[in-house]
PDB file of C-alpha atoms and ligand atoms in Angstrom:
ATOM      1  CA  UNK K  85       6.057 -12.703  10.697  1.00 79.00           C
ATOM      2  CA  UNK K  86       5.165 -12.465   6.524  1.00 84.00           C
ATOM      3  CA  UNK K  87       8.542 -12.607   5.766  1.00 86.00           C
ATOM      4  CA  UNK K  88       9.461 -11.377   2.123  1.00 89.00           C
ATOM      5  CA  UNK K  89       7.752 -13.200  -0.900  1.00 93.00           C
ATOM      6  CA  UNK K  90       7.450 -13.285  -5.123  1.00 95.00           C
ATOM      7  CA  UNK K  91       4.945  -9.862  -4.038  1.00 96.00           C
ATOM      8  CA  UNK K  92       6.759  -7.969  -1.885  1.00 96.00           C
ATOM      9  CA  UNK K  93       9.969  -8.279  -4.140  1.00 97.00           C
ATOM     10  CA  UNK K  94       7.392  -7.055  -7.440  1.00 98.00           C
ATOM     11  CA  UNK K  95       6.783  -3.551  -5.244  1.00 98.00           C
ATOM     12  CA  UNK K  96       9.892  -3.044  -3.841  1.00 98.00           C
ATOM     13  CA  UNK K  97      10.777  -3.443  -8.049  1.00 98.00           C
ATOM     14  CA  UNK K  98       8.155  -0.011  -9.073  1.00 98.00           C
ATOM     15  CA  UNK K  99       8.763   1.733  -5.818  1.00 98.00           C
ATOM     16  CA  UNK K 100      12.717   1.692  -7.182  1.00 98.00           C
ATOM     17  CA  UNK K 101      11.564   2.074 -10.698  1.00 97.00           C
ATOM     18  CA  UNK K 102       9.050   4.801  -9.148  1.00 97.00           C
ATOM     19  CA  UNK K 103      11.327   6.656  -7.477  1.00 96.00           C
ATOM     20  CA  UNK K 104      14.696   7.033  -9.006  1.00 92.00           C
ATOM     21  CA  UNK K 105      13.879  10.035 -10.546  1.00 89.00           C
ATOM     22  CA  UNK K 106      12.301  11.525  -8.409  1.00 92.00           C
ATOM     23  CA  UNK K 107      13.094  13.614  -5.434  1.00 87.00           C
ATOM     24  CA  UNK K 108      10.781  11.927  -2.338  1.00 95.00           C
ATOM     25  CA  UNK K 109      10.895  13.533   0.443  1.00 97.00           C
ATOM     26  CA  UNK K 110       8.072  12.122   3.447  1.00 98.00           C
ATOM     27  CA  UNK K 111       6.961   8.509   2.182  1.00 98.00           C
ATOM     28  CA  UNK K 112       4.843   5.739   4.455  1.00 98.00           C
ATOM     29  CA  UNK K 113       4.709   2.135   3.234  1.00 98.00           C
ATOM     30  CA  UNK K 114       1.282   0.737   5.466  1.00 98.00           C
ATOM     31  CA  UNK K 115       1.309  -2.915   6.377  1.00 97.00           C
ATOM     32  CA  UNK K 116       5.574  -3.344   6.837  1.00 97.00           C
ATOM     33  CA  UNK K 117       5.846  -6.740   8.049  1.00 94.00           C
ATOM     34  CA  UNK K 118       9.406  -7.512   6.749  1.00 90.00           C
ATOM     35  CA  UNK K 119       9.738  -4.469   6.069  1.00 94.00           C
ATOM     36  CA  UNK K 120      10.925  -4.590   2.787  1.00 96.00           C
ATOM     37  CA  UNK K 121       9.472  -1.566   1.384  1.00 97.00           C
ATOM     38  CA  UNK K 122      10.541   0.297   4.060  1.00 97.00           C
ATOM     39  CA  UNK K 123      13.990   0.055   4.379  1.00 96.00           C
ATOM     40  CA  UNK K 124      14.151  -0.313   0.087  1.00 97.00           C
ATOM     41  CA  UNK K 125      11.895   4.074   0.579  1.00 97.00           C
ATOM     42  CA  UNK K 126      14.788   4.873   2.860  1.00 96.00           C
ATOM     43  CA  UNK K 127      17.080   4.659  -0.454  1.00 95.00           C
ATOM     44  CA  UNK K 128      15.527   7.364  -2.029  1.00 96.00           C
ATOM     45  CA  UNK K 129      12.653   9.493   0.542  1.00 97.00           C
ATOM     46  CA  UNK K 130      14.219  11.616   3.881  1.00 96.00           C
ATOM     47  CA  UNK K 131      11.767  11.053   5.748  1.00 97.00           C
ATOM     48  CA  UNK K 132       9.941   7.471   5.528  1.00 97.00           C
ATOM     49  CA  UNK K 133       6.422   5.977   7.820  1.00 98.00           C
ATOM     50  CA  UNK K 134       5.919   2.022   8.400  1.00 97.00           C
ATOM     51  CA  UNK K 135       2.925   1.366   9.642  1.00 97.00           C
ATOM     52  CA  UNK K 136       1.754  -2.556  11.614  1.00 96.00           C
ATOM     53  CA  UNK K 137      -0.756  -3.787  13.040  1.00 95.00           C
ATOM     54  CA  UNK K 138       2.028  -5.792  14.594  1.00 94.00           C
ATOM     55  CA  UNK K 139       4.727  -4.371  16.167  1.00 92.00           C
ATOM     56  CA  UNK K 140       7.216  -6.693  15.902  1.00 90.00           C
ATOM     57  CA  UNK K 141       7.452  -5.176  12.080  1.00 87.00           C
ATOM     58  CA  UNK K 142       9.671  -2.555  14.405  1.00 83.00           C
ATOM     59  CA  UNK K 143      12.237  -4.679  14.886  1.00 83.00           C
ATOM     60  CA  UNK K 144      12.342  -5.015  11.026  1.00 82.00           C
ATOM     61  CA  UNK K 145      13.593  -1.835  10.440  1.00 86.00           C
ATOM     62  CA  UNK K 146      16.133   0.720  10.019  1.00 85.00           C
ATOM     63  CA  UNK K 147      16.441   3.391  13.001  1.00 87.00           C
ATOM     64  CA  UNK K 148      16.301   6.046  10.748  1.00 91.00           C
ATOM     65  CA  UNK K 149      12.522   4.897   9.122  1.00 96.00           C
ATOM     66  CA  UNK K 150       9.283   6.044  12.297  1.00 96.00           C
ATOM     67  CA  UNK K 151       7.385   2.953  13.404  1.00 96.00           C
ATOM     68  CA  UNK K 152       3.810   4.068  13.708  1.00 97.00           C
ATOM     69  CA  UNK K 153       2.168   0.407  15.934  1.00 97.00           C
ATOM     70  CA  UNK K 154      -1.639   1.484  14.252  1.00 97.00           C
ATOM     71  CA  UNK K 155      -4.007  -0.548  12.165  1.00 97.00           C
ATOM     72  CA  UNK K 156      -4.278   1.407   9.182  1.00 98.00           C
ATOM     73  CA  UNK K 157      -3.994   5.373   9.644  1.00 98.00           C
ATOM     74  CA  UNK K 158      -5.857   5.334  12.749  1.00 98.00           C
ATOM     75  CA  UNK K 159      -2.391   6.272  14.870  1.00 98.00           C
ATOM     76  CA  UNK K 160      -0.991   8.268  11.892  1.00 98.00           C
ATOM     77  CA  UNK K 161      -1.447  12.368  12.377  1.00 97.00           C
ATOM     78  CA  UNK K 162       1.940  13.012   9.966  1.00 97.00           C
ATOM     79  CA  UNK K 163       0.393  13.988   6.186  1.00 96.00           C
ATOM     80  CA  UNK K 164       1.384  16.094   2.788  1.00 97.00           C
ATOM     81  CA  UNK K 165       3.162  11.777   1.892  1.00 98.00           C
ATOM     82  CA  UNK K 166       5.113  12.161  -1.693  1.00 97.00           C
ATOM     83  CA  UNK K 167       4.606   8.320  -1.471  1.00 98.00           C
ATOM     84  CA  UNK K 168       2.550   6.012  -0.041  1.00 98.00           C
ATOM     85  CA  UNK K 169       2.965   2.420  -0.469  1.00 98.00           C
ATOM     86  CA  UNK K 170       0.825  -1.487   1.816  1.00 98.00           C
ATOM     87  CA  UNK K 171       1.572  -4.798   0.343  1.00 97.00           C
ATOM     88  CA  UNK K 172      -1.720  -5.624   2.088  1.00 97.00           C
ATOM     89  CA  UNK K 173      -3.979  -8.318   2.543  1.00 95.00           C
ATOM     90  CA  UNK K 174      -5.496  -9.787  -0.340  1.00 91.00           C
ATOM     91  CA  UNK K 175      -6.684 -13.496  -0.668  1.00 90.00           C
ATOM     92  CA  UNK K 176     -10.273 -13.570  -0.241  1.00 91.00           C
ATOM     93  CA  UNK K 177     -11.309 -14.468   3.267  1.00 90.00           C
ATOM     94  CA  UNK K 178     -12.144 -17.726   2.820  1.00 80.00           C
ATOM     95  CA  UNK K 179      -9.726 -18.959   1.177  1.00 61.00           C
ATOM     96  CA  UNK K 180      -7.824 -18.875   3.029  1.00 61.00           C
ATOM     97  CA  UNK K 181      -8.789 -19.482   6.699  1.00 71.00           C
ATOM     98  CA  UNK K 182      -8.757 -15.253   8.232  1.00 79.00           C
ATOM     99  CA  UNK K 183      -5.154 -13.505   9.303  1.00 81.00           C
ATOM    100  CA  UNK K 184      -4.154  -9.572   9.030  1.00 82.00           C
ATOM    101  CA  UNK K 185      -1.520 -10.956   7.316  1.00 84.00           C
ATOM    102  CA  UNK K 186      -3.045 -13.037   4.174  1.00 87.00           C
ATOM    103  CA  UNK K 187      -6.817 -12.434   4.488  1.00 86.00           C
ATOM    104  CA  UNK K 188      -7.835  -8.463   3.204  1.00 89.00           C
ATOM    105  CA  UNK K 189     -11.865  -9.014   3.557  1.00 91.00           C
ATOM    106  CA  UNK K 190     -14.591 -11.727   2.037  1.00 92.00           C
ATOM    107  CA  UNK K 191     -13.879 -10.545  -1.709  1.00 93.00           C
ATOM    108  CA  UNK K 192      -9.682  -9.887  -1.019  1.00 94.00           C
ATOM    109  CA  UNK K 193     -10.373  -5.350  -1.657  1.00 96.00           C
ATOM    110  CA  UNK K 194     -12.053  -4.696   1.637  1.00 96.00           C
ATOM    111  CA  UNK K 195      -9.230  -3.775   3.674  1.00 96.00           C
ATOM    112  CA  UNK K 196      -7.375  -1.967   0.396  1.00 98.00           C
ATOM    113  CA  UNK K 197     -10.311  -0.127  -0.630  1.00 98.00           C
ATOM    114  CA  UNK K 198     -10.953   1.249   3.731  1.00 97.00           C
ATOM    115  CA  UNK K 199      -7.020   1.682   3.162  1.00 98.00           C
ATOM    116  CA  UNK K 200      -7.227   4.052   0.412  1.00 98.00           C
ATOM    117  CA  UNK K 201     -10.471   5.314   1.388  1.00 96.00           C
ATOM    118  CA  UNK K 202      -7.984   6.825   4.479  1.00 97.00           C
ATOM    119  CA  UNK K 203      -4.335   7.162   2.755  1.00 97.00           C
ATOM    120  CA  UNK K 204      -6.529  10.537   0.288  1.00 94.00           C
ATOM    121  CA  UNK K 205      -6.518  12.547   3.832  1.00 95.00           C
ATOM    122  CA  UNK K 206      -2.373  11.407   3.414  1.00 98.00           C
ATOM    123  CA  UNK K 207      -2.302  12.252   0.448  1.00 97.00           C
ATOM    124  CA  UNK K 208      -0.065  15.003  -0.459  1.00 95.00           C
ATOM    125  CA  UNK K 209      -2.566  16.656  -3.543  1.00 92.00           C
ATOM    126  CA  UNK K 210       0.131  15.731  -6.601  1.00 93.00           C
ATOM    127  CA  UNK K 211       1.533  12.223  -4.265  1.00 96.00           C
ATOM    128  CA  UNK K 212       1.408   8.120  -5.506  1.00 97.00           C
ATOM    129  CA  UNK K 213       0.257   5.601  -3.628  1.00 98.00           C
ATOM    130  CA  UNK K 214       1.477   2.094  -5.101  1.00 98.00           C
ATOM    131  CA  UNK K 215      -0.548  -1.369  -3.926  1.00 98.00           C
ATOM    132  CA  UNK K 216      -0.386  -4.804  -4.132  1.00 98.00           C
ATOM    133  CA  UNK K 217      -3.948  -7.333  -5.303  1.00 97.00           C
ATOM    134  CA  UNK K 218      -4.431 -10.836  -6.418  1.00 96.00           C
ATOM    135  CA  UNK K 219      -6.321 -12.529  -9.291  1.00 96.00           C
ATOM    136  CA  UNK K 220      -7.426 -14.300  -6.775  1.00 95.00           C
ATOM    137  CA  UNK K 221     -10.125 -11.424  -4.646  1.00 96.00           C
ATOM    138  CA  UNK K 222     -12.308  -9.387  -6.834  1.00 96.00           C
ATOM    139  CA  UNK K 223     -10.553  -6.390  -8.929  1.00 97.00           C
ATOM    140  CA  UNK K 224     -13.516  -5.676 -10.733  1.00 97.00           C
ATOM    141  CA  UNK K 225     -15.221  -4.190  -7.418  1.00 97.00           C
ATOM    142  CA  UNK K 226     -12.003  -3.089  -6.132  1.00 97.00           C
ATOM    143  CA  UNK K 227     -11.066  -1.026  -9.637  1.00 96.00           C
ATOM    144  CA  UNK K 228     -15.337   0.497  -9.047  1.00 96.00           C
ATOM    145  CA  UNK K 229     -15.401   1.974  -6.241  1.00 96.00           C
ATOM    146  CA  UNK K 230     -11.481   3.261  -6.225  1.00 95.00           C
ATOM    147  CA  UNK K 231     -12.034   4.740  -9.169  1.00 93.00           C
ATOM    148  CA  UNK K 232     -14.892   7.019  -7.962  1.00 91.00           C
ATOM    149  CA  UNK K 233     -11.177   8.072  -6.326  1.00 90.00           C
ATOM    150  CA  UNK K 234      -8.824   8.012  -7.884  1.00 95.00           C
ATOM    151  CA  UNK K 235      -7.394   8.094 -11.108  1.00 94.00           C
ATOM    152  CA  UNK K 236      -6.004   4.439 -11.370  1.00 94.00           C
ATOM    153  CA  UNK K 237      -3.588   2.204 -12.732  1.00 94.00           C
ATOM    154  CA  UNK K 238      -2.569  -1.414 -13.868  1.00 96.00           C
ATOM    155  CA  UNK K 239       1.576  -0.337 -13.660  1.00 96.00           C
ATOM    156  CA  UNK K 240       2.699  -3.803 -13.458  1.00 97.00           C
ATOM    157  CA  UNK K 241       1.257  -7.032 -13.255  1.00 96.00           C
ATOM    158  CA  UNK K 242       3.092 -10.686 -12.431  1.00 97.00           C
ATOM    159  CA  UNK K 243       1.554 -14.463 -13.764  1.00 96.00           C
ATOM    160  CA  UNK K 244       2.755 -17.222 -11.461  1.00 94.00           C
ATOM    161  CA  UNK K 245       1.923 -20.528 -11.330  1.00 88.00           C
ATOM    162  CA  UNK K 246      -1.469 -20.160  -9.714  1.00 88.00           C
ATOM    163  CA  UNK K 247      -2.411 -16.496  -9.671  1.00 94.00           C
ATOM    164  CA  UNK K 248      -1.381 -13.719 -11.355  1.00 97.00           C
ATOM    165  CA  UNK K 249      -0.144 -10.408  -9.068  1.00 97.00           C
ATOM    166  CA  UNK K 250      -0.596  -6.462 -10.537  1.00 98.00           C
ATOM    167  CA  UNK K 251       0.663  -3.564  -8.701  1.00 98.00           C
ATOM    168  CA  UNK K 252      -1.664   0.056  -8.862  1.00 97.00           C
ATOM    169  CA  UNK K 253      -0.447   3.138  -9.069  1.00 97.00           C
ATOM    170  CA  UNK K 254      -3.599   4.665  -8.398  1.00 97.00           C
ATOM    171  CA  UNK K 255      -3.863   9.516  -7.980  1.00 96.00           C
ATOM    172  CA  UNK K 256      -5.831  11.876  -7.253  1.00 93.00           C
ATOM    173  CA  UNK K 257      -8.129  13.350  -9.373  1.00 73.00           C
ATOM    174  CA  UNK K 258      -9.149  16.935  -8.971  1.00 64.00           C
ATOM    175  CA  UNK K 259     -12.450  16.443  -7.534  1.00 54.00           C
ATOM    176  CA  UNK K 260     -11.527  14.137  -5.361  1.00 57.00           C
ATOM    177  CA  UNK K 261      -9.099  16.116  -4.454  1.00 55.00           C
ATOM    178  CA  UNK K 262     -11.934  19.420  -4.233  1.00 60.00           C
ATOM    179  CA  UNK K 263     -14.096  16.854  -1.687  1.00 60.00           C
ATOM    180  CA  UNK K 264     -11.145  16.013   0.761  1.00 57.00           C
ATOM    181  CA  UNK K 265     -10.050  20.137   1.194  1.00 58.00           C
ATOM    182  CA  UNK K 266     -14.141  20.217   2.696  1.00 58.00           C
TER     183      UNK K 266
HETATM  184  C1  SAM B 364       1.501  -9.266   3.457  1.00 87.61           C
HETATM  185  S1  SAM B 364       1.333  -7.964   4.334  1.00 87.61           S
HETATM  186  C2  SAM B 364       3.321  -7.534   4.113  1.00 87.61           C
HETATM  187  C3  SAM B 364       4.927  -7.057   4.141  1.00 87.61           C
HETATM  188  C4  SAM B 364       6.172  -6.469   3.817  1.00 87.61           C
HETATM  189  N1  SAM B 364       4.894  -5.367   3.648  1.00 87.61           N
HETATM  190  C5  SAM B 364       6.201  -6.962   2.232  1.00 87.61           C
HETATM  191  O1  SAM B 364       5.571  -6.903   1.222  1.00 87.61           O
HETATM  192  O2  SAM B 364       6.436  -8.456   2.287  1.00 87.61           O
HETATM  193  C6  SAM B 364       0.823  -7.047   4.950  1.00 87.61           C
HETATM  194  C7  SAM B 364       1.155  -7.366   6.505  1.00 87.61           C
HETATM  195  O3  SAM B 364       0.062  -5.954   6.391  1.00 87.61           O
HETATM  196  C8  SAM B 364       0.265  -5.923   8.362  1.00 87.61           C
HETATM  197  N2  SAM B 364      -1.864  -5.402   7.827  1.00 87.61           N
HETATM  198  C9  SAM B 364      -2.425  -6.003   7.871  1.00 87.61           C
HETATM  199  N3  SAM B 364      -3.632  -5.418   8.384  1.00 87.61           N
HETATM  200  C10 SAM B 364      -3.489  -4.550   8.653  1.00 87.61           C
HETATM  201  C11 SAM B 364      -3.950  -3.445   9.471  1.00 87.61           C
HETATM  202  N4  SAM B 364      -5.333  -3.271   9.114  1.00 87.61           N
HETATM  203  N5  SAM B 364      -3.129  -2.376   9.367  1.00 87.61           N
HETATM  204  C12 SAM B 364      -1.795  -2.433   9.665  1.00 87.61           C
HETATM  205  N6  SAM B 364      -0.672  -2.998   8.559  1.00 87.61           N
HETATM  206  C13 SAM B 364      -2.261  -4.452   8.619  1.00 87.61           C
HETATM  207  C14 SAM B 364       0.021  -6.910   8.602  1.00 87.61           C
HETATM  208  O4  SAM B 364       0.389  -7.331  10.240  1.00 87.61           O
HETATM  209  C15 SAM B 364       1.569  -7.364   7.836  1.00 87.61           C
HETATM  210  O5  SAM B 364       2.751  -6.886   8.218  1.00 87.61           O
END
């Protein structure tokens, strides 16, 4: 089970900054793990869903939170989320032994790209996604591919001794919305 670390606290801070002046009806924490993001979302959001491929994560979250044991959005039926957050496994395979808590594909971004592709069907038209990425991963590839589907901004960076962590904000562009509705 993933224990909350620098990446977790970084995303938590950005969730608090994003939510503090808003009305959030429905939010989802993908890859809830330690439960830190879902438990924080509970302070701002009327309904909170938490998803993880590891069902032990259910033990980490508050009773008000609805847990879904799922590989990304496979078992998630709910739509119209105002906010979806994800601190994904973001290291490239090979740098670490393949591990669903840490590694996110050969380039470190494949799982995040899969998540973003699926997430747009569950996001409100004016909804927001906040997620973490690392300088160890192929961020050019991430930005090039995700940039076709979302308006993407790096809203925060955290230099660590061995890498830089980034928080990205993704929102849907009109051209994507039209495609989703087709
Ligand atoms: C870096 S940890 C983050 C945990 C926690 N959200 C945090 O910020 O401390 C990544 C989490 O994603 C989960 N995960 C990995 N692959 C997944 C998938 N395909 N679908 C759902 N969750 C997944 C892992 O089990 C792990 O709990």
